[in-house]
mmCIF file of N, CA and C in Angstrom:
data_model
loop_
_atom_site.group_PDB
_atom_site.id
_atom_site.type_symbol
_atom_site.label_atom_id
_atom_site.label_comp_id
_atom_site.label_asym_id
_atom_site.label_seq_id
_atom_site.Cartn_x
_atom_site.Cartn_y
_atom_site.Cartn_z
ATOM 1 N N LYS R 1 156.808 44.463 147.999
ATOM 2 C CA LYS R 1 156.828 43.116 147.472
ATOM 3 C C LYS R 1 156.046 43.109 146.172
ATOM 4 N N GLU R 2 156.662 42.604 145.127
ATOM 5 C CA GLU R 2 156.024 42.542 143.811
ATOM 6 C C GLU R 2 154.945 41.464 143.775
ATOM 7 N N GLY R 3 153.904 41.705 143.001
ATOM 8 C CA GLY R 3 152.836 40.737 142.812
ATOM 9 C C GLY R 3 151.986 41.131 141.622
ATOM 10 N N SER R 4 151.028 40.282 141.259
ATOM 11 C CA SER R 4 150.240 40.563 140.060
ATOM 12 C C SER R 4 148.728 40.418 140.223
ATOM 13 N N ASP R 5 148.248 39.847 141.326
ATOM 14 C CA ASP R 5 146.825 39.557 141.454
ATOM 15 C C ASP R 5 146.048 40.498 142.372
ATOM 16 N N LEU R 6 146.726 41.177 143.280
ATOM 17 C CA LEU R 6 146.053 42.045 144.245
ATOM 18 C C LEU R 6 147.094 42.948 144.889
ATOM 19 N N THR R 7 146.725 44.191 145.146
ATOM 20 C CA THR R 7 147.592 45.133 145.854
ATOM 21 C C THR R 7 147.086 45.311 147.272
ATOM 22 N N ILE R 8 148.006 45.188 148.230
ATOM 23 C CA ILE R 8 147.710 45.519 149.619
ATOM 24 C C ILE R 8 148.538 46.743 149.968
ATOM 25 N N VAL R 9 147.884 47.755 150.542
ATOM 26 C CA VAL R 9 148.583 48.936 151.041
ATOM 27 C C VAL R 9 148.413 48.950 152.552
ATOM 28 N N SER R 10 149.530 49.041 153.253
ATOM 29 C CA SER R 10 149.496 49.073 154.708
ATOM 30 C C SER R 10 150.752 49.767 155.213
ATOM 31 N N TYR R 11 150.776 49.999 156.515
ATOM 32 C CA TYR R 11 151.923 50.658 157.131
ATOM 33 C C TYR R 11 151.961 50.302 158.612
ATOM 34 N N GLY R 12 153.093 50.531 159.231
ATOM 35 C CA GLY R 12 153.233 50.310 160.665
ATOM 36 C C GLY R 12 153.118 48.844 161.042
ATOM 37 N N ALA R 13 152.618 48.611 162.243
ATOM 38 C CA ALA R 13 152.522 47.255 162.784
ATOM 39 C C ALA R 13 151.592 46.361 161.965
ATOM 40 N N MET R 14 150.626 46.946 161.293
ATOM 41 C CA MET R 14 149.685 46.150 160.489
ATOM 42 C C MET R 14 150.385 45.493 159.297
ATOM 43 N N MET R 15 151.542 46.004 158.916
ATOM 44 C CA MET R 15 152.293 45.421 157.804
ATOM 45 C C MET R 15 152.627 43.954 158.082
ATOM 46 N N HIS R 16 152.981 43.630 159.323
ATOM 47 C CA HIS R 16 153.309 42.240 159.678
ATOM 48 C C HIS R 16 152.110 41.318 159.476
ATOM 49 N N GLU R 17 150.935 41.797 159.824
ATOM 50 C CA GLU R 17 149.711 41.004 159.648
ATOM 51 C C GLU R 17 149.417 40.803 158.157
ATOM 52 N N CYS R 18 149.637 41.840 157.371
ATOM 53 C CA CYS R 18 149.396 41.753 155.924
ATOM 54 C C CYS R 18 150.353 40.768 155.259
ATOM 55 N N ILE R 19 151.609 40.809 155.654
ATOM 56 C CA ILE R 19 152.600 39.888 155.089
ATOM 57 C C ILE R 19 152.232 38.450 155.430
ATOM 58 N N ALA R 20 151.828 38.197 156.669
ATOM 59 C CA ALA R 20 151.438 36.850 157.076
ATOM 60 C C ALA R 20 150.231 36.359 156.276
ATOM 61 N N ALA R 21 149.237 37.218 156.108
ATOM 62 C CA ALA R 21 148.037 36.829 155.344
ATOM 63 C C ALA R 21 148.389 36.581 153.879
ATOM 64 N N ALA R 22 149.226 37.442 153.304
ATOM 65 C CA ALA R 22 149.611 37.293 151.889
ATOM 66 C C ALA R 22 150.413 36.015 151.678
ATOM 67 N N GLU R 23 151.348 35.725 152.560
ATOM 68 C CA GLU R 23 152.140 34.500 152.425
ATOM 69 C C GLU R 23 151.252 33.265 152.502
ATOM 70 N N ARG R 24 150.278 33.290 153.398
ATOM 71 C CA ARG R 24 149.377 32.141 153.540
ATOM 72 C C ARG R 24 148.558 31.915 152.273
ATOM 73 N N ILE R 25 147.956 32.975 151.747
ATOM 74 C CA ILE R 25 147.101 32.795 150.573
ATOM 75 C C ILE R 25 147.922 32.464 149.330
ATOM 76 N N GLU R 26 149.145 32.968 149.257
ATOM 77 C CA GLU R 26 150.001 32.627 148.119
ATOM 78 C C GLU R 26 150.350 31.137 148.126
ATOM 79 N N LYS R 27 150.607 30.597 149.304
ATOM 80 C CA LYS R 27 150.914 29.161 149.416
ATOM 81 C C LYS R 27 149.687 28.303 149.107
ATOM 82 N N GLU R 28 148.538 28.726 149.603
ATOM 83 C CA GLU R 28 147.317 27.931 149.449
ATOM 84 C C GLU R 28 146.724 28.004 148.045
ATOM 85 N N ARG R 29 146.786 29.160 147.418
ATOM 86 C CA ARG R 29 146.074 29.362 146.145
ATOM 87 C C ARG R 29 146.959 29.647 144.953
ATOM 88 N N GLY R 30 148.247 29.826 145.182
ATOM 89 C CA GLY R 30 149.150 30.094 144.071
ATOM 90 C C GLY R 30 148.967 31.454 143.427
ATOM 91 N N VAL R 31 148.448 32.412 144.179
ATOM 92 C CA VAL R 31 148.289 33.770 143.658
ATOM 93 C C VAL R 31 149.509 34.600 144.036
ATOM 94 N N SER R 32 149.584 35.784 143.467
ATOM 95 C CA SER R 32 150.716 36.669 143.701
ATOM 96 C C SER R 32 150.204 38.012 144.243
ATOM 97 N N ILE R 33 150.609 38.350 145.457
ATOM 98 C CA ILE R 33 150.121 39.556 146.134
ATOM 99 C C ILE R 33 151.220 40.615 146.139
ATOM 100 N N GLU R 34 150.865 41.823 145.714
ATOM 101 C CA GLU R 34 151.798 42.947 145.791
ATOM 102 C C GLU R 34 151.503 43.713 147.077
ATOM 103 N N ILE R 35 152.562 44.042 147.827
ATOM 104 C CA ILE R 35 152.395 44.776 149.076
ATOM 105 C C ILE R 35 153.147 46.093 148.967
ATOM 106 N N VAL R 36 152.430 47.182 149.220
ATOM 107 C CA VAL R 36 153.016 48.527 149.160
ATOM 108 C C VAL R 36 153.021 49.107 150.569
ATOM 109 N N ASN R 37 154.209 49.481 151.032
ATOM 110 C CA ASN R 37 154.371 50.192 152.296
ATOM 111 C C ASN R 37 154.768 51.610 151.944
ATOM 112 N N PRO R 38 153.866 52.591 152.102
ATOM 113 C CA PRO R 38 154.167 53.952 151.654
ATOM 114 C C PRO R 38 155.357 54.609 152.347
ATOM 115 N N ARG R 39 155.801 54.089 153.479
ATOM 116 C CA ARG R 39 156.936 54.619 154.248
ATOM 117 C C ARG R 39 156.658 56.000 154.842
ATOM 118 N N THR R 40 156.201 56.943 154.049
ATOM 119 C CA THR R 40 155.781 58.237 154.589
ATOM 120 C C THR R 40 154.297 58.404 154.275
ATOM 121 N N LEU R 41 153.580 58.948 155.223
ATOM 122 C CA LEU R 41 152.140 59.111 155.044
ATOM 123 C C LEU R 41 151.775 60.521 154.610
ATOM 124 N N LYS R 42 152.679 61.448 154.848
ATOM 125 C CA LYS R 42 152.478 62.808 154.365
ATOM 126 C C LYS R 42 153.842 63.387 154.062
ATOM 127 N N PRO R 43 154.235 63.533 152.827
ATOM 128 C CA PRO R 43 153.404 63.326 151.633
ATOM 129 C C PRO R 43 153.206 61.840 151.332
ATOM 130 N N LEU R 44 152.048 61.510 150.829
ATOM 131 C CA LEU R 44 151.697 60.143 150.475
ATOM 132 C C LEU R 44 152.011 59.907 148.997
ATOM 133 N N ASP R 45 152.701 58.837 148.709
ATOM 134 C CA ASP R 45 153.088 58.512 147.334
ATOM 135 C C ASP R 45 151.941 57.786 146.618
ATOM 136 N N MET R 46 150.938 58.553 146.191
ATOM 137 C CA MET R 46 149.789 57.966 145.495
ATOM 138 C C MET R 46 150.179 57.413 144.127
ATOM 139 N N ASP R 47 151.225 57.945 143.509
ATOM 140 C CA ASP R 47 151.639 57.437 142.198
ATOM 141 C C ASP R 47 152.030 55.967 142.279
ATOM 142 N N THR R 48 152.810 55.593 143.299
ATOM 143 C CA THR R 48 153.222 54.196 143.462
ATOM 144 C C THR R 48 152.016 53.305 143.712
ATOM 145 N N ILE R 49 151.107 53.755 144.556
ATOM 146 C CA ILE R 49 149.907 52.971 144.866
ATOM 147 C C ILE R 49 149.064 52.795 143.602
ATOM 148 N N CYS R 50 148.847 53.861 142.860
ATOM 149 C CA CYS R 50 148.006 53.798 141.663
ATOM 150 C C CYS R 50 148.645 52.953 140.562
ATOM 151 N N GLU R 51 149.956 53.000 140.432
ATOM 152 C CA GLU R 51 150.635 52.145 139.444
ATOM 153 C C GLU R 51 150.471 50.677 139.809
ATOM 154 N N SER R 52 150.537 50.372 141.085
ATOM 155 C CA SER R 52 150.343 48.993 141.540
ATOM 156 C C SER R 52 148.920 48.518 141.243
ATOM 157 N N VAL R 53 147.932 49.365 141.539
ATOM 158 C CA VAL R 53 146.538 49.002 141.287
ATOM 159 C C VAL R 53 146.287 48.831 139.788
ATOM 160 N N LYS R 54 146.928 49.650 138.974
ATOM 161 C CA LYS R 54 146.798 49.522 137.518
ATOM 162 C C LYS R 54 147.284 48.143 137.054
ATOM 163 N N LYS R 55 148.297 47.623 137.749
ATOM 164 C CA LYS R 55 148.864 46.314 137.399
ATOM 165 C C LYS R 55 148.014 45.151 137.932
ATOM 166 N N THR R 56 147.514 45.259 139.182
ATOM 167 C CA THR R 56 146.829 44.128 139.818
ATOM 168 C C THR R 56 145.309 44.166 139.691
ATOM 169 N N HIS R 57 144.734 45.333 139.484
ATOM 170 C CA HIS R 57 143.288 45.530 139.307
ATOM 171 C C HIS R 57 142.455 45.300 140.569
ATOM 172 N N ARG R 58 143.118 45.162 141.726
ATOM 173 C CA ARG R 58 142.405 44.978 142.988
ATOM 174 C C ARG R 58 143.176 45.697 144.094
ATOM 175 N N LEU R 59 142.440 46.218 145.108
ATOM 176 C CA LEU R 59 143.086 46.955 146.200
ATOM 177 C C LEU R 59 142.483 46.590 147.543
ATOM 178 N N LEU R 60 143.369 46.329 148.483
ATOM 179 C CA LEU R 60 142.997 46.138 149.881
ATOM 180 C C LEU R 60 143.886 47.074 150.698
ATOM 181 N N VAL R 61 143.279 47.883 151.544
ATOM 182 C CA VAL R 61 144.020 48.771 152.442
ATOM 183 C C VAL R 61 143.757 48.279 153.860
ATOM 184 N N ALA R 62 144.823 48.142 154.641
ATOM 185 C CA ALA R 62 144.678 47.662 156.020
ATOM 186 C C ALA R 62 145.456 48.576 156.960
ATOM 187 N N HIS R 63 144.795 48.989 158.041
ATOM 188 C CA HIS R 63 145.469 49.788 159.067
ATOM 189 C C HIS R 63 144.758 49.639 160.395
ATOM 190 N N GLU R 64 145.387 50.161 161.456
ATOM 191 C CA GLU R 64 144.854 50.041 162.814
ATOM 192 C C GLU R 64 143.980 51.221 163.215
ATOM 193 N N SER R 65 143.908 52.208 162.364
ATOM 194 C CA SER R 65 143.152 53.414 162.673
ATOM 195 C C SER R 65 141.660 53.190 162.438
ATOM 196 N N TRP R 66 140.839 54.132 162.888
ATOM 197 C CA TRP R 66 139.399 54.051 162.656
ATOM 198 C C TRP R 66 139.098 54.078 161.163
ATOM 199 N N ARG R 67 137.885 53.701 160.797
ATOM 200 C CA ARG R 67 137.476 53.652 159.395
ATOM 201 C C ARG R 67 137.120 55.032 158.838
ATOM 202 N N THR R 68 136.265 55.742 159.561
ATOM 203 C CA THR R 68 135.718 57.000 159.069
ATOM 204 C C THR R 68 136.765 58.114 159.094
ATOM 205 N N GLY R 69 136.973 58.744 157.953
ATOM 206 C CA GLY R 69 137.918 59.850 157.872
ATOM 207 C C GLY R 69 139.366 59.428 158.012
ATOM 208 N N SER R 70 139.675 58.185 157.720
ATOM 209 C CA SER R 70 141.017 57.649 157.947
ATOM 210 C C SER R 70 141.904 57.782 156.716
ATOM 211 N N LEU R 71 143.186 57.511 156.904
ATOM 212 C CA LEU R 71 144.123 57.503 155.788
ATOM 213 C C LEU R 71 143.735 56.416 154.784
ATOM 214 N N GLY R 72 143.275 55.277 155.278
ATOM 215 C CA GLY R 72 142.832 54.207 154.379
ATOM 216 C C GLY R 72 141.690 54.649 153.485
ATOM 217 N N ALA R 73 140.746 55.375 154.051
ATOM 218 C CA ALA R 73 139.631 55.897 153.257
ATOM 219 C C ALA R 73 140.137 56.905 152.230
ATOM 220 N N THR R 74 141.138 57.696 152.597
ATOM 221 C CA THR R 74 141.727 58.661 151.672
ATOM 222 C C THR R 74 142.446 57.946 150.527
ATOM 223 N N ILE R 75 143.158 56.886 150.839
ATOM 224 C CA ILE R 75 143.852 56.108 149.799
ATOM 225 C C ILE R 75 142.830 55.530 148.821
ATOM 226 N N ILE R 76 141.776 54.948 149.340
ATOM 227 C CA ILE R 76 140.748 54.367 148.474
ATOM 228 C C ILE R 76 140.092 55.444 147.617
ATOM 229 N N ALA R 77 139.817 56.607 148.197
ATOM 230 C CA ALA R 77 139.230 57.706 147.413
ATOM 231 C C ALA R 77 140.174 58.128 146.293
ATOM 232 N N GLY R 78 141.454 58.219 146.580
ATOM 233 C CA GLY R 78 142.430 58.589 145.558
ATOM 234 C C GLY R 78 142.520 57.572 144.443
ATOM 235 N N VAL R 79 142.476 56.303 144.803
ATOM 236 C CA VAL R 79 142.513 55.244 143.785
ATOM 237 C C VAL R 79 141.239 55.273 142.949
ATOM 238 N N MET R 80 140.103 55.518 143.572
ATOM 239 C CA MET R 80 138.853 55.588 142.819
ATOM 240 C C MET R 80 138.865 56.746 141.827
ATOM 241 N N GLU R 81 139.471 57.856 142.206
ATOM 242 C CA GLU R 81 139.567 59.002 141.300
ATOM 243 C C GLU R 81 140.477 58.717 140.114
ATOM 244 N N ARG R 82 141.592 58.022 140.378
ATOM 245 C CA ARG R 82 142.615 57.841 139.354
ATOM 246 C C ARG R 82 142.558 56.502 138.628
ATOM 247 N N ASN R 83 141.998 55.473 139.256
ATOM 248 C CA ASN R 83 142.067 54.124 138.696
ATOM 249 C C ASN R 83 140.707 53.437 138.589
ATOM 250 N N PHE R 84 139.639 54.176 138.589
ATOM 251 C CA PHE R 84 138.311 53.564 138.608
ATOM 252 C C PHE R 84 138.152 52.492 137.523
ATOM 253 N N PHE R 85 138.547 52.799 136.315
ATOM 254 C CA PHE R 85 138.342 51.866 135.206
ATOM 255 C C PHE R 85 139.377 50.753 135.166
ATOM 256 N N ASP R 86 140.395 50.822 136.016
ATOM 257 C CA ASP R 86 141.389 49.749 136.114
ATOM 258 C C ASP R 86 140.951 48.665 137.086
ATOM 259 N N LEU R 87 139.959 48.943 137.917
ATOM 260 C CA LEU R 87 139.568 48.021 138.985
ATOM 261 C C LEU R 87 138.641 46.912 138.487
ATOM 262 N N ASP R 88 138.915 45.693 138.936
ATOM 263 C CA ASP R 88 138.042 44.556 138.666
ATOM 264 C C ASP R 88 137.163 44.219 139.869
ATOM 265 N N ALA R 89 137.409 44.877 140.992
ATOM 266 C CA ALA R 89 136.664 44.619 142.230
ATOM 267 C C ALA R 89 136.637 45.911 143.040
ATOM 268 N N PRO R 90 135.652 46.055 143.915
ATOM 269 C CA PRO R 90 135.624 47.261 144.751
ATOM 270 C C PRO R 90 136.785 47.251 145.739
ATOM 271 N N PRO R 91 137.452 48.371 145.949
ATOM 272 C CA PRO R 91 138.524 48.421 146.953
ATOM 273 C C PRO R 91 137.944 48.154 148.337
ATOM 274 N N LEU R 92 138.694 47.455 149.157
ATOM 275 C CA LEU R 92 138.231 47.142 150.507
ATOM 276 C C LEU R 92 139.180 47.724 151.543
ATOM 277 N N LEU R 93 138.604 48.130 152.677
ATOM 278 C CA LEU R 93 139.363 48.666 153.802
ATOM 279 C C LEU R 93 139.203 47.734 154.991
ATOM 280 N N VAL R 94 140.326 47.262 155.505
ATOM 281 C CA VAL R 94 140.329 46.468 156.733
ATOM 282 C C VAL R 94 140.777 47.399 157.851
ATOM 283 N N ALA R 95 139.874 47.678 158.766
ATOM 284 C CA ALA R 95 140.146 48.606 159.869
ATOM 285 C C ALA R 95 139.221 48.258 161.029
ATOM 286 N N PRO R 96 139.569 48.699 162.229
ATOM 287 C CA PRO R 96 138.672 48.469 163.364
ATOM 288 C C PRO R 96 137.360 49.228 163.186
ATOM 289 N N GLN R 97 136.385 48.853 163.979
ATOM 290 C CA GLN R 97 135.125 49.578 164.000
ATOM 291 C C GLN R 97 135.345 50.979 164.548
ATOM 292 N N ASP R 98 134.436 51.890 164.268
ATOM 293 C CA ASP R 98 134.532 53.259 164.768
ATOM 294 C C ASP R 98 134.085 53.327 166.230
ATOM 295 N N THR R 99 134.874 52.715 167.077
ATOM 296 C CA THR R 99 134.602 52.718 168.515
ATOM 297 C C THR R 99 135.912 53.023 169.248
ATOM 298 N N PRO R 100 135.840 53.418 170.500
ATOM 299 C CA PRO R 100 137.084 53.638 171.249
ATOM 300 C C PRO R 100 137.900 52.341 171.347
ATOM 301 N N VAL R 101 139.215 52.494 171.399
ATOM 302 C CA VAL R 101 140.100 51.331 171.536
ATOM 303 C C VAL R 101 139.944 50.780 172.946
ATOM 304 N N PRO R 102 139.650 49.496 173.076
ATOM 305 C CA PRO R 102 139.506 48.913 174.408
ATOM 306 C C PRO R 102 140.849 48.868 175.145
ATOM 307 N N PHE R 103 140.807 48.974 176.435
ATOM 308 C CA PHE R 103 142.020 48.982 177.245
ATOM 309 C C PHE R 103 142.536 47.574 177.518
ATOM 310 N N ALA R 104 141.639 46.634 177.755
ATOM 311 C CA ALA R 104 142.043 45.267 178.109
ATOM 312 C C ALA R 104 142.665 44.570 176.906
ATOM 313 N N PRO R 105 143.823 43.912 177.080
ATOM 314 C CA PRO R 105 144.485 43.222 175.963
ATOM 315 C C PRO R 105 143.590 42.188 175.284
ATOM 316 N N GLU R 106 142.750 41.516 176.047
ATOM 317 C CA GLU R 106 141.861 40.505 175.471
ATOM 318 C C GLU R 106 140.862 41.144 174.501
ATOM 319 N N LEU R 107 140.377 42.326 174.847
ATOM 320 C CA LEU R 107 139.426 43.024 173.992
ATOM 321 C C LEU R 107 140.128 43.697 172.812
ATOM 322 N N GLU R 108 141.332 44.201 173.043
ATOM 323 C CA GLU R 108 142.065 44.845 171.965
ATOM 324 C C GLU R 108 142.384 43.852 170.853
ATOM 325 N N SER R 109 142.666 42.599 171.215
ATOM 326 C CA SER R 109 142.974 41.592 170.196
ATOM 327 C C SER R 109 141.750 41.268 169.329
ATOM 328 N N VAL R 110 140.561 41.471 169.849
ATOM 329 C CA VAL R 110 139.340 41.286 169.067
ATOM 330 C C VAL R 110 139.062 42.531 168.223
ATOM 331 N N TYR R 111 139.368 43.687 168.771
ATOM 332 C CA TYR R 111 139.120 44.971 168.112
ATOM 333 C C TYR R 111 140.038 45.185 166.905
ATOM 334 N N ARG R 112 141.292 44.848 167.051
ATOM 335 C CA ARG R 112 142.332 45.133 166.053
ATOM 336 C C ARG R 112 142.289 44.096 164.925
ATOM 337 N N PRO R 113 142.367 44.549 163.658
ATOM 338 C CA PRO R 113 142.458 43.582 162.551
ATOM 339 C C PRO R 113 143.714 42.721 162.706
ATOM 340 N N ASN R 114 143.645 41.504 162.175
ATOM 341 C CA ASN R 114 144.797 40.604 162.252
ATOM 342 C C ASN R 114 144.941 39.848 160.936
ATOM 343 N N ALA R 115 145.907 38.954 160.876
ATOM 344 C CA ALA R 115 146.174 38.217 159.639
ATOM 345 C C ALA R 115 144.937 37.441 159.177
ATOM 346 N N GLU R 116 144.155 36.952 160.098
ATOM 347 C CA GLU R 116 142.961 36.169 159.743
ATOM 348 C C GLU R 116 141.892 37.043 159.078
ATOM 349 N N THR R 117 141.639 38.227 159.627
ATOM 350 C CA THR R 117 140.636 39.112 159.017
ATOM 351 C C THR R 117 141.128 39.640 157.670
ATOM 352 N N ILE R 118 142.424 39.887 157.556
ATOM 353 C CA ILE R 118 142.990 40.334 156.281
ATOM 354 C C ILE R 118 142.904 39.212 155.257
ATOM 355 N N TYR R 119 143.208 37.992 155.668
ATOM 356 C CA TYR R 119 143.111 36.826 154.789
ATOM 357 C C TYR R 119 141.686 36.685 154.238
ATOM 358 N N ALA R 120 140.695 36.869 155.097
ATOM 359 C CA ALA R 120 139.290 36.747 154.664
ATOM 360 C C ALA R 120 138.950 37.802 153.605
ATOM 361 N N LYS R 121 139.436 39.013 153.782
ATOM 362 C CA LYS R 121 139.157 40.075 152.799
ATOM 363 C C LYS R 121 139.911 39.825 151.489
ATOM 364 N N ILE R 122 141.128 39.301 151.561
ATOM 365 C CA ILE R 122 141.856 38.953 150.342
ATOM 366 C C ILE R 122 141.079 37.902 149.579
ATOM 367 N N THR R 123 140.586 36.899 150.267
ATOM 368 C CA THR R 123 139.799 35.828 149.640
ATOM 369 C C THR R 123 138.563 36.413 148.970
ATOM 370 N N GLU R 124 137.902 37.353 149.635
ATOM 371 C CA GLU R 124 136.722 38.009 149.089
ATOM 372 C C GLU R 124 137.060 38.760 147.785
ATOM 373 N N LEU R 125 138.155 39.492 147.800
ATOM 374 C CA LEU R 125 138.543 40.267 146.611
ATOM 375 C C LEU R 125 138.943 39.375 145.441
ATOM 376 N N LEU R 126 139.579 38.259 145.733
ATOM 377 C CA LEU R 126 140.030 37.374 144.644
ATOM 378 C C LEU R 126 138.877 36.639 143.972
ATOM 379 N N LYS R 127 137.691 36.659 144.554
ATOM 380 C CA LYS R 127 136.524 36.021 143.935
ATOM 381 C C LYS R 127 136.008 36.800 142.733
ATOM 382 N N TYR R 128 136.359 38.080 142.625
ATOM 383 C CA TYR R 128 135.881 38.899 141.518
ATOM 384 C C TYR R 128 136.613 38.554 140.254
#
């Protein structure tokens, strides 16, 4: 999805949460969010991600995996190497805490990022 104010990179089931958060903030604030779904994670198309960040100057990565040593952390590291001077805000990662995934559905819904937590991080990034 094309946009001009912020890039979101996500994949899998988290993509639905990102789209919901982006649609909400676009309606409320009149901003334009670009969403990149890499489709393949290995090889990862860093060129597309970096071109998007060059255009929007902000990056949010969202996934369901742990934070430490994750693909999201790798994406942010790659963007920092290639686009450091293009950024107007620090890249943010929306991911669960580095804890085991809870078994109970009630606990998993608290553990897993959702449209609301993504919306809050988008709002944070747009303040820069």
